[in-house]
Short mmCIF file of N, CA and C in Angstrom, two decimals:
data_model
loop_
_atom_site.label_atom_id
_atom_site.label_comp_id
_atom_site.label_asym_id
_atom_site.label_seq_id
_atom_site.Cartn_x
_atom_site.Cartn_y
_atom_site.Cartn_z
N UNK A 1 104.30 120.19 115.15
CA UNK A 1 104.98 120.32 113.88
C UNK A 1 104.27 121.38 113.04
N UNK A 2 104.97 122.36 112.59
CA UNK A 2 104.40 123.42 111.77
C UNK A 2 104.67 123.12 110.30
N UNK A 3 103.62 123.25 109.49
CA UNK A 3 103.74 122.98 108.06
C UNK A 3 104.13 124.23 107.30
N UNK A 4 104.93 124.05 106.28
CA UNK A 4 105.29 125.16 105.40
C UNK A 4 104.11 125.50 104.50
N UNK A 5 104.08 126.71 103.98
CA UNK A 5 102.96 127.16 103.14
C UNK A 5 102.83 126.30 101.90
N UNK A 6 103.94 125.80 101.33
CA UNK A 6 103.87 125.05 100.09
C UNK A 6 103.26 123.67 100.28
N UNK A 7 103.20 123.15 101.51
CA UNK A 7 102.61 121.85 101.75
C UNK A 7 101.09 121.88 101.69
N UNK A 8 100.49 123.06 101.68
CA UNK A 8 99.03 123.19 101.60
C UNK A 8 98.56 123.44 100.18
N UNK A 9 99.48 123.59 99.24
CA UNK A 9 99.10 123.89 97.86
C UNK A 9 98.42 122.69 97.20
N UNK A 10 97.52 122.95 96.23
CA UNK A 10 96.73 121.87 95.65
C UNK A 10 97.51 120.87 94.81
N UNK A 11 98.77 121.15 94.44
CA UNK A 11 99.49 120.18 93.62
C UNK A 11 99.92 118.96 94.43
N UNK A 12 99.75 119.01 95.73
CA UNK A 12 100.01 117.85 96.57
C UNK A 12 98.78 116.92 96.49
N UNK A 13 98.75 116.03 95.52
CA UNK A 13 97.59 115.18 95.26
C UNK A 13 97.38 114.12 96.35
N UNK A 14 96.12 113.84 96.64
CA UNK A 14 95.76 112.78 97.56
C UNK A 14 95.71 111.48 96.79
N UNK A 15 96.04 110.36 97.45
CA UNK A 15 96.06 109.07 96.78
C UNK A 15 95.51 108.00 97.72
N UNK A 16 94.98 106.96 97.13
CA UNK A 16 94.46 105.83 97.90
C UNK A 16 95.63 104.91 98.24
N UNK A 17 95.82 104.66 99.52
CA UNK A 17 96.96 103.84 99.96
C UNK A 17 96.53 102.49 100.52
N UNK A 18 95.22 102.27 100.66
CA UNK A 18 94.78 100.98 101.18
C UNK A 18 93.27 100.84 101.14
N UNK A 19 92.84 99.58 101.24
CA UNK A 19 91.43 99.25 101.27
C UNK A 19 91.23 98.28 102.43
N UNK A 20 90.18 98.51 103.21
CA UNK A 20 89.89 97.64 104.37
C UNK A 20 88.41 97.31 104.39
N UNK A 21 88.07 96.18 104.98
CA UNK A 21 86.66 95.80 105.08
C UNK A 21 85.97 96.49 106.24
N UNK A 22 86.72 96.87 107.28
CA UNK A 22 86.12 97.58 108.41
C UNK A 22 87.06 98.69 108.87
N UNK A 23 86.52 99.67 109.56
CA UNK A 23 87.31 100.81 110.02
C UNK A 23 88.36 100.39 111.04
N UNK A 24 88.15 99.29 111.73
CA UNK A 24 89.13 98.80 112.71
C UNK A 24 90.41 98.31 112.04
N UNK A 25 90.35 97.98 110.75
CA UNK A 25 91.52 97.47 110.04
C UNK A 25 92.41 98.57 109.46
N UNK A 26 91.97 99.83 109.53
CA UNK A 26 92.77 100.94 109.01
C UNK A 26 93.93 101.20 109.97
N UNK A 27 95.16 101.34 109.45
CA UNK A 27 96.30 101.57 110.34
C UNK A 27 96.16 102.85 111.16
N UNK A 28 96.86 102.90 112.29
CA UNK A 28 96.79 104.07 113.18
C UNK A 28 97.25 105.35 112.50
N UNK A 29 98.29 105.25 111.67
CA UNK A 29 98.80 106.43 110.95
C UNK A 29 98.82 106.12 109.47
N UNK A 30 98.32 107.05 108.70
CA UNK A 30 98.35 106.96 107.25
C UNK A 30 99.40 107.92 106.71
N UNK A 31 99.98 107.64 105.55
CA UNK A 31 100.96 108.56 104.99
C UNK A 31 100.33 109.92 104.66
N UNK A 32 101.17 110.93 104.58
CA UNK A 32 100.69 112.27 104.21
C UNK A 32 100.00 112.19 102.86
N UNK A 33 98.84 112.82 102.75
CA UNK A 33 98.03 112.83 101.53
C UNK A 33 97.60 111.44 101.10
N UNK A 34 97.46 110.53 102.05
CA UNK A 34 97.00 109.18 101.76
C UNK A 34 95.66 108.91 102.41
N UNK A 35 94.78 108.21 101.70
CA UNK A 35 93.46 107.85 102.24
C UNK A 35 93.29 106.35 102.16
N UNK A 36 92.43 105.83 103.02
CA UNK A 36 92.06 104.42 102.99
C UNK A 36 90.57 104.34 102.72
N UNK A 37 90.17 103.40 101.88
CA UNK A 37 88.77 103.16 101.60
C UNK A 37 88.29 102.01 102.46
N UNK A 38 87.11 102.17 103.05
CA UNK A 38 86.54 101.13 103.91
C UNK A 38 85.25 100.65 103.28
N UNK A 39 85.13 99.34 103.12
CA UNK A 39 83.93 98.75 102.55
C UNK A 39 84.27 97.42 101.92
N UNK A 40 83.30 96.87 101.19
CA UNK A 40 83.54 95.61 100.50
C UNK A 40 83.77 95.87 99.01
N UNK A 41 83.90 94.80 98.25
CA UNK A 41 84.21 94.94 96.82
C UNK A 41 83.08 95.63 96.05
N UNK A 42 81.87 95.52 96.54
CA UNK A 42 80.72 96.09 95.84
C UNK A 42 80.49 97.56 96.14
N UNK A 43 80.79 97.97 97.37
CA UNK A 43 80.45 99.35 97.75
C UNK A 43 81.41 99.88 98.81
N UNK A 44 81.90 101.09 98.56
CA UNK A 44 82.72 101.78 99.55
C UNK A 44 81.80 102.48 100.54
N UNK A 45 82.13 102.36 101.83
CA UNK A 45 81.28 102.97 102.87
C UNK A 45 81.91 104.22 103.48
N UNK A 46 83.24 104.22 103.64
CA UNK A 46 83.93 105.33 104.28
C UNK A 46 85.21 105.67 103.55
N UNK A 47 85.59 106.93 103.60
CA UNK A 47 86.92 107.38 103.19
C UNK A 47 87.58 107.88 104.46
N UNK A 48 88.74 107.32 104.79
CA UNK A 48 89.42 107.63 106.05
C UNK A 48 90.77 108.26 105.74
N UNK A 49 91.08 109.37 106.44
CA UNK A 49 92.39 109.99 106.29
C UNK A 49 92.73 110.75 107.56
N UNK A 50 94.02 110.99 107.74
CA UNK A 50 94.49 111.78 108.88
C UNK A 50 94.41 113.25 108.50
N UNK A 51 94.02 114.08 109.44
CA UNK A 51 93.88 115.51 109.20
C UNK A 51 95.21 116.09 108.72
N UNK A 52 95.19 116.98 107.73
CA UNK A 52 96.44 117.58 107.23
C UNK A 52 97.21 118.37 108.27
N UNK A 53 96.60 118.76 109.38
CA UNK A 53 97.32 119.51 110.41
C UNK A 53 98.33 118.63 111.14
N UNK A 54 98.23 117.30 110.96
CA UNK A 54 99.17 116.33 111.53
C UNK A 54 99.20 116.33 113.06
N UNK A 55 98.06 116.64 113.69
CA UNK A 55 98.01 116.60 115.15
C UNK A 55 97.30 115.34 115.66
N UNK A 56 97.03 114.39 114.78
CA UNK A 56 96.45 113.12 115.21
C UNK A 56 94.97 112.98 115.01
N UNK A 57 94.31 113.95 114.41
CA UNK A 57 92.88 113.83 114.16
C UNK A 57 92.63 112.86 113.02
N UNK A 58 91.64 112.02 113.17
CA UNK A 58 91.24 111.07 112.13
C UNK A 58 89.92 111.55 111.55
N UNK A 59 89.85 111.64 110.24
CA UNK A 59 88.63 112.10 109.57
C UNK A 59 88.05 110.93 108.79
N UNK A 60 86.76 110.68 109.01
CA UNK A 60 86.05 109.61 108.30
C UNK A 60 84.86 110.23 107.58
N UNK A 61 84.88 110.15 106.26
CA UNK A 61 83.78 110.69 105.45
C UNK A 61 82.87 109.55 105.03
N UNK A 62 81.58 109.69 105.28
CA UNK A 62 80.60 108.70 104.88
C UNK A 62 80.35 108.83 103.38
N UNK A 63 80.52 107.75 102.62
CA UNK A 63 80.21 107.75 101.19
C UNK A 63 79.13 106.72 100.85
N UNK A 64 78.47 106.20 101.87
CA UNK A 64 77.38 105.24 101.67
C UNK A 64 76.11 106.02 101.34
N UNK A 65 75.57 105.89 100.12
CA UNK A 65 74.39 106.66 99.75
C UNK A 65 73.14 106.29 100.54
N UNK A 66 73.16 105.18 101.25
CA UNK A 66 72.02 104.78 102.06
C UNK A 66 71.94 105.51 103.40
N UNK A 67 72.97 106.26 103.75
CA UNK A 67 73.00 107.01 105.01
C UNK A 67 73.19 108.48 104.71
N UNK A 68 72.59 109.32 105.49
CA UNK A 68 72.69 110.76 105.29
C UNK A 68 73.34 111.41 106.48
N UNK A 69 74.10 112.47 106.33
CA UNK A 69 74.61 113.02 105.07
C UNK A 69 75.74 112.15 104.54
N UNK A 70 75.98 112.24 103.24
CA UNK A 70 77.06 111.46 102.65
C UNK A 70 77.77 112.25 101.56
N UNK A 71 79.00 111.86 101.32
CA UNK A 71 79.83 112.44 100.27
C UNK A 71 79.85 111.47 99.10
N UNK A 72 80.41 111.90 97.97
CA UNK A 72 80.51 111.03 96.81
C UNK A 72 81.96 110.97 96.35
N UNK A 73 82.44 109.78 96.06
CA UNK A 73 83.77 109.58 95.51
C UNK A 73 83.62 109.69 93.99
N UNK A 74 84.08 110.82 93.43
CA UNK A 74 83.88 111.07 92.00
C UNK A 74 84.97 110.50 91.13
N UNK A 75 86.17 110.43 91.61
CA UNK A 75 87.25 109.90 90.80
C UNK A 75 88.37 109.37 91.66
N UNK A 76 89.12 108.45 91.08
CA UNK A 76 90.22 107.85 91.82
C UNK A 76 91.55 108.47 91.37
N UNK A 77 91.69 108.82 90.11
CA UNK A 77 92.92 109.42 89.58
C UNK A 77 92.58 110.66 88.82
N UNK A 78 92.71 111.83 89.34
CA UNK A 78 93.06 112.14 90.72
C UNK A 78 91.86 111.90 91.65
N UNK A 79 92.16 111.70 92.90
CA UNK A 79 91.13 111.46 93.90
C UNK A 79 90.31 112.73 94.06
N UNK A 80 89.01 112.62 93.80
CA UNK A 80 88.11 113.77 93.97
C UNK A 80 86.89 113.33 94.76
N UNK A 81 86.50 114.18 95.69
CA UNK A 81 85.36 113.91 96.56
C UNK A 81 84.43 115.11 96.49
N UNK A 82 83.14 114.84 96.31
CA UNK A 82 82.16 115.93 96.24
C UNK A 82 81.06 115.73 97.26
#
């Protein structure tokens, strides 16, 4: 499937579509521009999303500050990751 140029533009905001306690509970396919948070109520451990190329790649970003390297979830609305 080939994506149009306008589907890569930044106005297509990413959104949180689910929360799971373990990575095994994340559905096989997530909606376009949708992410799932993995962790417990106290701390998020992973941000999981399907690659925008839509070829089936799953991307898991570590956001647990106790493990290196890690990313930071800066905001939920809009979703920002640093």
